[in-house]
Short mmCIF file of C-alpha atoms and ligand atoms in Angstrom, two decimals:
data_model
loop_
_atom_site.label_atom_id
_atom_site.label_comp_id
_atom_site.label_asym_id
_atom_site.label_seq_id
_atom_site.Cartn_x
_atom_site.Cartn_y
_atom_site.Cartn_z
CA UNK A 21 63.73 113.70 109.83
CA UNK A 22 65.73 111.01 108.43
CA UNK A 23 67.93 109.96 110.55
CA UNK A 24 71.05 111.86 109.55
CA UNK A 25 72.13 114.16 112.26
CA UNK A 26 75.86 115.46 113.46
CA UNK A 27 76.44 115.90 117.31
CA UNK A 28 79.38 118.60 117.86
CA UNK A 29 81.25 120.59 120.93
CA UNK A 30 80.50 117.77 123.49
CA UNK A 31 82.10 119.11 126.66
CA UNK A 32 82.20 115.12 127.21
CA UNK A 33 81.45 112.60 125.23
CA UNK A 34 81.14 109.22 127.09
CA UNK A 35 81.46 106.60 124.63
CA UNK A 36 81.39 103.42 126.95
CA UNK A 37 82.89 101.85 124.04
CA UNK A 38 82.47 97.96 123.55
CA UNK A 39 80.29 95.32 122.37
CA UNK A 40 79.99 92.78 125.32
CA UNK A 41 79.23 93.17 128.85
CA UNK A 42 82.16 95.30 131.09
CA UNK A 43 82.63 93.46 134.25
CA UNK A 44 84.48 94.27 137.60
CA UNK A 45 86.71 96.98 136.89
CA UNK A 46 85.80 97.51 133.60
CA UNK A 47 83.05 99.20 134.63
CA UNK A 48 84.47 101.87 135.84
CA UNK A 49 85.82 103.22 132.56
CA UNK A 50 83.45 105.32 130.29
CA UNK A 51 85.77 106.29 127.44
CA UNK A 52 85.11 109.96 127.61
CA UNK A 53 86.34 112.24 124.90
CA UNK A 54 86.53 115.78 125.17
CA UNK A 55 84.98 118.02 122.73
CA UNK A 56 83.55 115.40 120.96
CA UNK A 57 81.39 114.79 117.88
CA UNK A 58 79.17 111.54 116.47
CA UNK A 59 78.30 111.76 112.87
CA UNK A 60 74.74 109.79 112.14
CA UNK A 61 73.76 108.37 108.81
CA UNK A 62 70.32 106.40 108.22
CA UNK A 63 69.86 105.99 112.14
CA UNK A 64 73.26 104.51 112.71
CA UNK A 65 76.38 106.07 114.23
CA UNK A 66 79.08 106.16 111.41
CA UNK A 67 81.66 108.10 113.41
CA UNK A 68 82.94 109.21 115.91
CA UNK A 69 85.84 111.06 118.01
CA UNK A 70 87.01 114.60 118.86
CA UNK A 71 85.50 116.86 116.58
CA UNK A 72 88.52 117.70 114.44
CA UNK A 73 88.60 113.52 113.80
CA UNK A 74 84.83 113.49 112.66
CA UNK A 75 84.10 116.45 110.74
CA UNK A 76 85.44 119.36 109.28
CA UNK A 77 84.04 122.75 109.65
CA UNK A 78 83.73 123.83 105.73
CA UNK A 79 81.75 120.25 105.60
CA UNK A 80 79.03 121.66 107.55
CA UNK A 81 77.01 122.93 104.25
CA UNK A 82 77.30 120.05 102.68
CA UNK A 83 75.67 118.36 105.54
CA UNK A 84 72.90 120.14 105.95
CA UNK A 85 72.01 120.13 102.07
CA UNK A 86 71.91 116.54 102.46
CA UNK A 87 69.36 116.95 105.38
CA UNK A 88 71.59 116.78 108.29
CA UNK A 89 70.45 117.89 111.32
CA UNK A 90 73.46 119.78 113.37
CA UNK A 91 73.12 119.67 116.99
CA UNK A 92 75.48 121.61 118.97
CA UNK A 93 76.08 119.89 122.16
CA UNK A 94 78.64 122.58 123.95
CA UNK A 95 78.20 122.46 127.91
CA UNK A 96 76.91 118.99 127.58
CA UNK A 97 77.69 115.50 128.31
CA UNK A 98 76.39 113.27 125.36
CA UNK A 99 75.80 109.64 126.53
CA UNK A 100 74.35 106.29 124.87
CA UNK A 101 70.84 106.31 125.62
CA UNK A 102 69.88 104.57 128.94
CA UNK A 103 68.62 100.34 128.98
CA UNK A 104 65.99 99.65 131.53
CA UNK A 105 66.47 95.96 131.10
CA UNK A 106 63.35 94.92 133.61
CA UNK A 107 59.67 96.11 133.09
CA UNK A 108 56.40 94.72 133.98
CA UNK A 109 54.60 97.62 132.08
CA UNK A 110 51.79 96.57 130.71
CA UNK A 111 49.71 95.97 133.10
CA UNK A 112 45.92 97.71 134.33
CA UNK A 113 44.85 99.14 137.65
CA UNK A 114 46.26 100.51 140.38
CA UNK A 115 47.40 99.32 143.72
CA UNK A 116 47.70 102.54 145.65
CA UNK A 117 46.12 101.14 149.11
CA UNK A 118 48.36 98.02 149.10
CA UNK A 119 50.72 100.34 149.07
CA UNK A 120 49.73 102.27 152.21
CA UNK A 121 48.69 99.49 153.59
CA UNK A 122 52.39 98.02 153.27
CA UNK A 123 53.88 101.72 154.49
CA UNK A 124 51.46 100.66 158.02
CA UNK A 125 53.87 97.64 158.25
CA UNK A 126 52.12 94.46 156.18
CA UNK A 127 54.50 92.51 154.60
CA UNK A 128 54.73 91.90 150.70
CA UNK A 129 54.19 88.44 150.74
CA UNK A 130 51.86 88.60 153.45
CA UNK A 131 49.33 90.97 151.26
CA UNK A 132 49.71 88.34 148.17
CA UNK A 133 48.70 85.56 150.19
CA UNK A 134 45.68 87.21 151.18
CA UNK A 135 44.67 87.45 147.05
CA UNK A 136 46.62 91.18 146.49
CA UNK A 137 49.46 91.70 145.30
CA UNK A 138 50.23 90.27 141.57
CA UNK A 139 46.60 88.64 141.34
CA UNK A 140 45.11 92.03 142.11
CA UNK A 141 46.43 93.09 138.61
CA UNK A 142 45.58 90.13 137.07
CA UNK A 143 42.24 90.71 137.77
CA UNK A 144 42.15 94.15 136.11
CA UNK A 145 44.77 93.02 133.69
CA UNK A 146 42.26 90.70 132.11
CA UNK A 147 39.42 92.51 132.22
CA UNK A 148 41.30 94.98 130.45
CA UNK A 149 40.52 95.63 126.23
CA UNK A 150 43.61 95.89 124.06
CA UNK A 151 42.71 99.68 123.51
CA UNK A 152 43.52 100.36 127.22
CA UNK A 153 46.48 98.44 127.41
CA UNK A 154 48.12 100.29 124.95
CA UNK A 155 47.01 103.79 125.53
CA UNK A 156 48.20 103.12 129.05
CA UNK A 157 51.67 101.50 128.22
CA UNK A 158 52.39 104.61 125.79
CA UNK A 159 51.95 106.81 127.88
CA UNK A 160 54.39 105.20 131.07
CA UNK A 161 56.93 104.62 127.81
CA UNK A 162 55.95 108.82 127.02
CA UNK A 163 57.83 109.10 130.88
CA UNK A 164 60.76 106.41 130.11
CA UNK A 165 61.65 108.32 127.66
CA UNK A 166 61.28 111.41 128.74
CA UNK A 167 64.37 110.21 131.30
CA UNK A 168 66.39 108.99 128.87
CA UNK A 169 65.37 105.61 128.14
CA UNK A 170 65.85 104.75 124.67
CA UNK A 171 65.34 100.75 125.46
CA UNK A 172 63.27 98.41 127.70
CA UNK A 173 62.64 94.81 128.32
CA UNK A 174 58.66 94.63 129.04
CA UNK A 175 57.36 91.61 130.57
CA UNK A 176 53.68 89.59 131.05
CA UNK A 177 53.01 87.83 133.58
CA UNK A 178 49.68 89.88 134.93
CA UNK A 179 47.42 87.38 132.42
CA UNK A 180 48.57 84.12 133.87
CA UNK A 181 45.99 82.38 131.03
CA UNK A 182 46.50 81.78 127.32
CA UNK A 183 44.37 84.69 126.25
CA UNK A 184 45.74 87.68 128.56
CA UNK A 185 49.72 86.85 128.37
CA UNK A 186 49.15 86.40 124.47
CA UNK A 187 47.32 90.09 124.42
CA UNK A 188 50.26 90.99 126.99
CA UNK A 189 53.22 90.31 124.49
CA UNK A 190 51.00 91.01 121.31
CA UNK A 191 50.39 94.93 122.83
CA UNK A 192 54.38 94.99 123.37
CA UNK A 193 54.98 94.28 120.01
CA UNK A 194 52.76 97.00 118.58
CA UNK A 195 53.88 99.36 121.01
CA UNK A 196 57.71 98.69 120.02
CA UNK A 197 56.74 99.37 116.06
CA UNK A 198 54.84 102.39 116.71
CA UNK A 199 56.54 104.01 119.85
CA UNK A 200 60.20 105.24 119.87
CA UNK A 201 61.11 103.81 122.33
CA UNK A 202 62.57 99.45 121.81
CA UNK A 203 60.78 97.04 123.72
CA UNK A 204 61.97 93.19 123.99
CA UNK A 205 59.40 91.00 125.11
CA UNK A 206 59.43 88.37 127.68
CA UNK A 207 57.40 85.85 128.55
CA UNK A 208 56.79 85.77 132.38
CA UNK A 209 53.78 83.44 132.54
CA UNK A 210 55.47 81.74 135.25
CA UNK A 211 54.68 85.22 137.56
CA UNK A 212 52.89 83.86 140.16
CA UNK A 213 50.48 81.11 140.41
CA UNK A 214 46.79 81.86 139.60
CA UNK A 215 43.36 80.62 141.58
CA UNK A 216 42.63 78.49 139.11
CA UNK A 217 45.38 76.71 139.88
CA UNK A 218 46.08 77.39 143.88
CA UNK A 219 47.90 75.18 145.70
CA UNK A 220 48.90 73.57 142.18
CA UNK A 221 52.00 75.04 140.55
CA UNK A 222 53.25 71.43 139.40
CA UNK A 223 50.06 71.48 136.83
CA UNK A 224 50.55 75.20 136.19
CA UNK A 225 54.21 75.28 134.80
CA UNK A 226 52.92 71.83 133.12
CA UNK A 227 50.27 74.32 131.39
CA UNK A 228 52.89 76.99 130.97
CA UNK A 229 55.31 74.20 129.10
CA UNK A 230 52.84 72.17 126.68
CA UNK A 231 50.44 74.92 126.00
CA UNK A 232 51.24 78.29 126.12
CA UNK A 233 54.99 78.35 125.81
CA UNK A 234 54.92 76.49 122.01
CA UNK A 235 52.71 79.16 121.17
CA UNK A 236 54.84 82.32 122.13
CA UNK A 237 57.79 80.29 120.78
CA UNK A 238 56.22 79.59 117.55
CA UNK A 239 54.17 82.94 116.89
CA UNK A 240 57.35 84.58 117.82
CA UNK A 241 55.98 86.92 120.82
CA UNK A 242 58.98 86.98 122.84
CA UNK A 243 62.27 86.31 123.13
CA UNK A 244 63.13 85.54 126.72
CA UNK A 245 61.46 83.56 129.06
CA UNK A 246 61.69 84.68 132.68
CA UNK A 247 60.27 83.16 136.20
CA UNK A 248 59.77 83.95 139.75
CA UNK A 249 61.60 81.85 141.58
CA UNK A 250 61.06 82.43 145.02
CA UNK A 251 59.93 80.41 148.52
CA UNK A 252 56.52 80.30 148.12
CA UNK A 253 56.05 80.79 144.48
CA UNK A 254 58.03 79.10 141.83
CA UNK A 255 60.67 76.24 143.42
CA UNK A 256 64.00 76.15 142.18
CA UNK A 257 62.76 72.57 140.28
CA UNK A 258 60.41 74.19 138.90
CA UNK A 259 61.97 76.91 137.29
CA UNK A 260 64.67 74.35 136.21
CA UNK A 261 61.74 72.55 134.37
CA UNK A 262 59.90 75.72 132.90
CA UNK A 263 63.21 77.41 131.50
CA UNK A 264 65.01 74.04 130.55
CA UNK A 265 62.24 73.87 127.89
CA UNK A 266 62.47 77.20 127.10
CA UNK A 267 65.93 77.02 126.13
CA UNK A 268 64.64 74.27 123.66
CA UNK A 269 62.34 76.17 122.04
CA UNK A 270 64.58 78.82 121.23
CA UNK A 271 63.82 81.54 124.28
CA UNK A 272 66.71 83.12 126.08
CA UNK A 273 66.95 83.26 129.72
CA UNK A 274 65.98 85.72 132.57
CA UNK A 275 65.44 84.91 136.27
CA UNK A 276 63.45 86.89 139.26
CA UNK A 277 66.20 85.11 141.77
CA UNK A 278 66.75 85.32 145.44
CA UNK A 279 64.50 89.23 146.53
CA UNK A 280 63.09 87.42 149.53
CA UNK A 281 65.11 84.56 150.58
CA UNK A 282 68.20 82.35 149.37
CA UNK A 283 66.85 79.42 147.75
CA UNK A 284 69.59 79.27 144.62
CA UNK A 285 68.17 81.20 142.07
CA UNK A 286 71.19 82.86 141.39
CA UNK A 287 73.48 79.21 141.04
CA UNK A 288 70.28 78.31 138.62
CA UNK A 289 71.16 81.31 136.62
CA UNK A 290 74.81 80.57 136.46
CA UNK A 291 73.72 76.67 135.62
CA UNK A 292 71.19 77.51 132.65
CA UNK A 293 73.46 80.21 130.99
CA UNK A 294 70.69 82.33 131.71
CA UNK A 295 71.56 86.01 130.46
CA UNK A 296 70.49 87.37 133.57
CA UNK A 297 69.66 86.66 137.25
CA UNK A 298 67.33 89.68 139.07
CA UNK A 299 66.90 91.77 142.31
CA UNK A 300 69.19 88.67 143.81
CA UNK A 301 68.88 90.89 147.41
CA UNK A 302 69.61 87.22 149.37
CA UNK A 303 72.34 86.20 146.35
CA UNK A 304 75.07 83.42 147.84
CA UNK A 305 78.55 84.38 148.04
CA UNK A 306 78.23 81.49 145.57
CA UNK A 307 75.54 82.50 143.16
CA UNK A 308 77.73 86.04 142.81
CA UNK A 309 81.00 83.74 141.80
CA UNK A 310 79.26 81.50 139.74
CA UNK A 311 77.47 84.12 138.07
CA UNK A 312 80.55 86.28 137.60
CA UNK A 313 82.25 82.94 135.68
CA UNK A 314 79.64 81.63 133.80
CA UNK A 315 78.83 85.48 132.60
CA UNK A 316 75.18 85.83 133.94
CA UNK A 317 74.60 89.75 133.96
CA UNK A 318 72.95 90.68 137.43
CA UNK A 319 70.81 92.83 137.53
CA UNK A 320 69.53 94.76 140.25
CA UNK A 321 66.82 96.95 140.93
CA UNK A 322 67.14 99.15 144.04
CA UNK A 323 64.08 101.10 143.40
CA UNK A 324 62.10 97.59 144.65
CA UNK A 325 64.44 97.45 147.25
CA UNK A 326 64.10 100.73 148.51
CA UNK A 327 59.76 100.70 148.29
CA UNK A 328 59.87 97.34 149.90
CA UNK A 329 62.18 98.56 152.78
CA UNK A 330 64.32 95.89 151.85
CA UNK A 331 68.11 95.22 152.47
CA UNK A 332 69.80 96.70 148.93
CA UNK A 333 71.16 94.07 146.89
CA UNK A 334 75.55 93.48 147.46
CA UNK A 335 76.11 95.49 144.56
CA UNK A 336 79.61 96.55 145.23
CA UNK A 337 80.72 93.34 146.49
CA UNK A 338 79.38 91.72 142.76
CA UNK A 339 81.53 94.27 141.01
CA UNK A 340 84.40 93.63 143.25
CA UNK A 341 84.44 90.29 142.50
CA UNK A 342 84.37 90.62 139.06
CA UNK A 343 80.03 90.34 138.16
CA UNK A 344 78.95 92.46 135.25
CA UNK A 345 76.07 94.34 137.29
CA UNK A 346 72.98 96.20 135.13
CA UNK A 347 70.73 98.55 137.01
CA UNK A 348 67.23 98.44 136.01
CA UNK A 349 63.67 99.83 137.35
CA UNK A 350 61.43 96.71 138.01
CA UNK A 351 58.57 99.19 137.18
CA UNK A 352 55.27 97.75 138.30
CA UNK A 353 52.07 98.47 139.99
CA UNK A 354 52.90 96.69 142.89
CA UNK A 355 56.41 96.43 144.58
CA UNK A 356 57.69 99.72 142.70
CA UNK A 357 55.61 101.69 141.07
CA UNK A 358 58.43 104.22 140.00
CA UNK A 359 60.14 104.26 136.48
CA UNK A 360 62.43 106.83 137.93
CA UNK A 361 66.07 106.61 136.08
CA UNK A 362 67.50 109.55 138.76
CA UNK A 363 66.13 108.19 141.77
CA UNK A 364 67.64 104.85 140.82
CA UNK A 365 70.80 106.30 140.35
CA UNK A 366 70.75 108.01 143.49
CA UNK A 367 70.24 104.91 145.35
CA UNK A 368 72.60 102.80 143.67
CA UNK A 369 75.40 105.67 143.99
CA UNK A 370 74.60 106.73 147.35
CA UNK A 371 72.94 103.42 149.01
CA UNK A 372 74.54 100.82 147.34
CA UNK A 373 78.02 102.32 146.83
CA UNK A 374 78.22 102.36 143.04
CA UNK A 375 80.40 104.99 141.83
CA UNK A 376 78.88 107.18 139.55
CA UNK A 377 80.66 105.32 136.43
CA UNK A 378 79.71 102.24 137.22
CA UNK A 379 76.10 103.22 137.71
CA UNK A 380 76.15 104.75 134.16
CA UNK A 381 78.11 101.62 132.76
CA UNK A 382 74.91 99.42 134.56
CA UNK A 383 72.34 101.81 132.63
CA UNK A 384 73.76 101.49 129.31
CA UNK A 385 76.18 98.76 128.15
CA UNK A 386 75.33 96.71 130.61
CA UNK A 387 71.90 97.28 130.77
CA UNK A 388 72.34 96.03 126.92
CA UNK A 389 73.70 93.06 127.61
CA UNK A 390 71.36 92.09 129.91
CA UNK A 391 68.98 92.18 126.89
CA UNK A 392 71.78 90.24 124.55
CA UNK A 393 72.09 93.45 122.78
CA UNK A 394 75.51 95.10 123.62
CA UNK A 395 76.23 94.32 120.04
CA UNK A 396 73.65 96.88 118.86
CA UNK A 397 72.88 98.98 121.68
CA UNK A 398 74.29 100.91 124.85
CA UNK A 399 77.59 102.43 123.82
CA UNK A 400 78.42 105.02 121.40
CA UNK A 401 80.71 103.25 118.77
CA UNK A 402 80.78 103.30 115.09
CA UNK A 403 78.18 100.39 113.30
CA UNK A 404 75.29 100.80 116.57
CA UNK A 405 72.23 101.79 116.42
CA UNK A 406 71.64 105.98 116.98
CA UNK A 407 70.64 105.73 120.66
CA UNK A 408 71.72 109.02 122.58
CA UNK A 409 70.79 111.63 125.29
CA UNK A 410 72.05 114.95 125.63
CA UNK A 411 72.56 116.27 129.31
CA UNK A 412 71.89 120.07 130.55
CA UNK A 413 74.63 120.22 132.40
CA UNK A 414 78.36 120.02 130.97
CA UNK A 415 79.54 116.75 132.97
CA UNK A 416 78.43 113.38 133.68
CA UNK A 417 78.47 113.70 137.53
CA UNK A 418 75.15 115.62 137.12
CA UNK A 419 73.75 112.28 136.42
CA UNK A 420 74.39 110.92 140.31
CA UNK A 421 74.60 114.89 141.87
CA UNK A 422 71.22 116.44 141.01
CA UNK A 423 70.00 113.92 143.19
CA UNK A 424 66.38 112.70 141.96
CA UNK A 425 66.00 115.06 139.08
CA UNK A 426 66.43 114.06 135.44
CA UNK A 427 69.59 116.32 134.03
CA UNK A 428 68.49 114.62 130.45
CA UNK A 429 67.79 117.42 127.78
CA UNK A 430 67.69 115.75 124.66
CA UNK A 431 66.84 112.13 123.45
CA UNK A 432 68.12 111.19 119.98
CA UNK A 433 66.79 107.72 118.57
CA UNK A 434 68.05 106.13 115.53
CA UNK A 435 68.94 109.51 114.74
CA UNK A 436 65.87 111.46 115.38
CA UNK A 437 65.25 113.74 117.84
CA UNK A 438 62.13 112.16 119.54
CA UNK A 439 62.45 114.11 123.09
CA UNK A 440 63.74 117.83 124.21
CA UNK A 441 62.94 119.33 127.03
CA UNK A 442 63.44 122.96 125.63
CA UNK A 443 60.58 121.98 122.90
CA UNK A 444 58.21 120.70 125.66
CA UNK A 445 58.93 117.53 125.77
CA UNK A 446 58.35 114.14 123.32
CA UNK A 447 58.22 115.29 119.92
CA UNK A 448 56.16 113.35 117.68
CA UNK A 449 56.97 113.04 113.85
ZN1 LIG B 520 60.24 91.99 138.14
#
């Protein structure tokens, strides 16, 4: 395959055409064409409209002699390929009884200040060899994709010491040259605070700063830096301090800000310029207007919400007042431990009061942008990269109606067909 392929007879074709983040209202418009087609050269779209506009039917020979693949798309809704803009996926072992033990009523926090939680992975994560790491990450990115997910952010943060977040990032990396699927990296050593530093998180971000962080900058192993800034794990000070110098050495932005309580992660989002604030469950009436001026995608994750037993994040109110909102998985062994693209739209339509555009618009433009990428990625427009998914069903609503069930058929990236669920599944060239 060479990435030359023409889509025809979509029954929709949902183009969320742009090349920035749609906010508010904007976010409810998809740019659907009917019977539509997307011509595909060298892994980039080069066209695209109603059929009649893109091709013409005595054309089709000529295609295929110059290695075209034709993909009829009738009774099917054709869609950029979905953005999961928050991962922790890298990661070894399991944390199945925390888990039940959580379901008999302990509390999150509780369990992680009792040694569980994020340093119960980082524990396995470092005794973990490279070979493991990556077998294991291909496979969860085999099940991403398998749901549509032609992009991901990936994060470390279960190393916590030079050695493991180096091996971390360096595994992302390999996996995003040799799987289909994109992976941007970001640096999360500021995750929690390990026991070689308890009760010490001034002298850990003071590690993170003037040792590790000029080494990720410089060796190029990721290109945002995130933190948790939360009560009881990283202060709002001392996330200013860690992503301040970030910033300076070239990183981009991200923030875990306000899941368990309001302490102004959000407004610390909106006064960095970070590209995105996260989960942001306790977000200020503030945080949400500051965010929505200053253009800080949030993002939200209602699959961690929903596993926590957590109050859902204000996601209508942040579109009503005019917030760019990105819905993303947060999968991880610990507070979700689901990479689940239906069940997240399910919640976020049904729970949360997204309408079933705006869900999509989170999953793919925005989901972009929330990775800086909306110039690239997440829309179907003439100049981006080949990123699309072919539903079973004719219409988009399947996406929000077959509640908890992927609808996705086909996965096309950069051109190639690299999933279909008619052929078994991922298709390996
Ligand atoms: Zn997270």
């Amino acid at each position: 395959m060479n990435g030359n392929m023409l889509i025809k007879n979509a029954s929709q074709l949902i183009t969320l055409s742009g090349f920035a983040a749609k906010k508010g209202k904007e976010m409810g418009e998809l740019g659907v064409i009917h019977n539509g087609a997307v011509m595909i050269e060298n892994g980039r779209i080069s066209a695209v409209g109603k059929n009649q506009e893109v091709f013409k039917e005595r054309d089709e020979s000529i295609l295929r002699q110059r290695g075209f693949c034709i993909l009829d798309a009738s009774d099917r809704a054709v869609l950029p390929g979905f953005v999961d803009s928050h991962t922790h996926f890298i990661f070894a072992g399991y944390r199945a009884e925390e888990f039940a033990m959580r379901l008999a009523g302990a509390d999150y926090m509780e369990i992680m200040k009792r040694g569980g939680g994020i340093l119960n992975t980082v524990a396995a994560t470092r005794k973990a060899t490279e070979e493991q790491l990556m077998s294991l990450g291909s496979k969860r990115l085999d099940s991403m994709l398998s749901h549509g997910v032609t992009t991901i952010e990936g994060k470390s943060g279960y190393g916590l010491d030079r050695d493991t977040e180096i091996k971390q990032l360096k595994i992302m990396t390999e996996l995003n040259n040799t799987h289909p699927i994109d992976i941007v990296n970001t640096f999360l050593g500021a995750h929690a605070v390990p026991g070689e530093y308890s009760g010490n998180g001034d002298a850990f971000i003071a590690f993170l700063i003037e040792e590790l962080m000029p080494e990720v900058a410089d060796k190029n192993l990721a290109e945002f830096c995130d933190v948790f800034c939360e009560k009881k794990v990283f202060s709002t000070d001392q996330s200013a301090r860690l992503l301040q110098c970030a910033k300076r050495m070239g990183l981009k932005l991200k923030l875990h800000a306000d899941e368990m309580e309001h302490i102004g992660g959000g407004e610390l989002a909106a006064e960095l310029g970070a590209v995105s604030a996260d989960h942001l469950l306790y977000a200020s009436a503030r945080a949400v207007r500051e965010m929505a001026e200053a253009g800080v995608v949030a993002t939200l994750l209602p699959l961690t919400a929903f596993s926590l037993r957590k109050p859902y994040a204000r996601g209508r109110y942040m579109i009503d007042q005019g917030c760019a909102l990105a819905l993303a998985t947060d999968f991880n062994p610990g507070s979700c431990f689901s990479e689940s693209i239906p069940l997240l739209i399910a919640l976020a339509t049904i729970n949360m009061s997204l309408t079933p555009e705006e869900a999509i618009t989170a999953l793919t433009i925005n989901g972009a942008a929330a990775l800086d990428r909306a110039d690239i990625i997440g829309s179907i427009d003439a100049g981006k990269q080949a990123d699309i998914i072919l539903l079973e069903n004719p219409s988009y609503h399947f996406l929000a109606y077959h509640i908890g069930v992927s609808v996705v058929e086909k996965v096309i990236k950069k051109g190639k067909l690299v999933f279909d669920k008619k052929q078994g599944g991922i298709i390996h060239c």
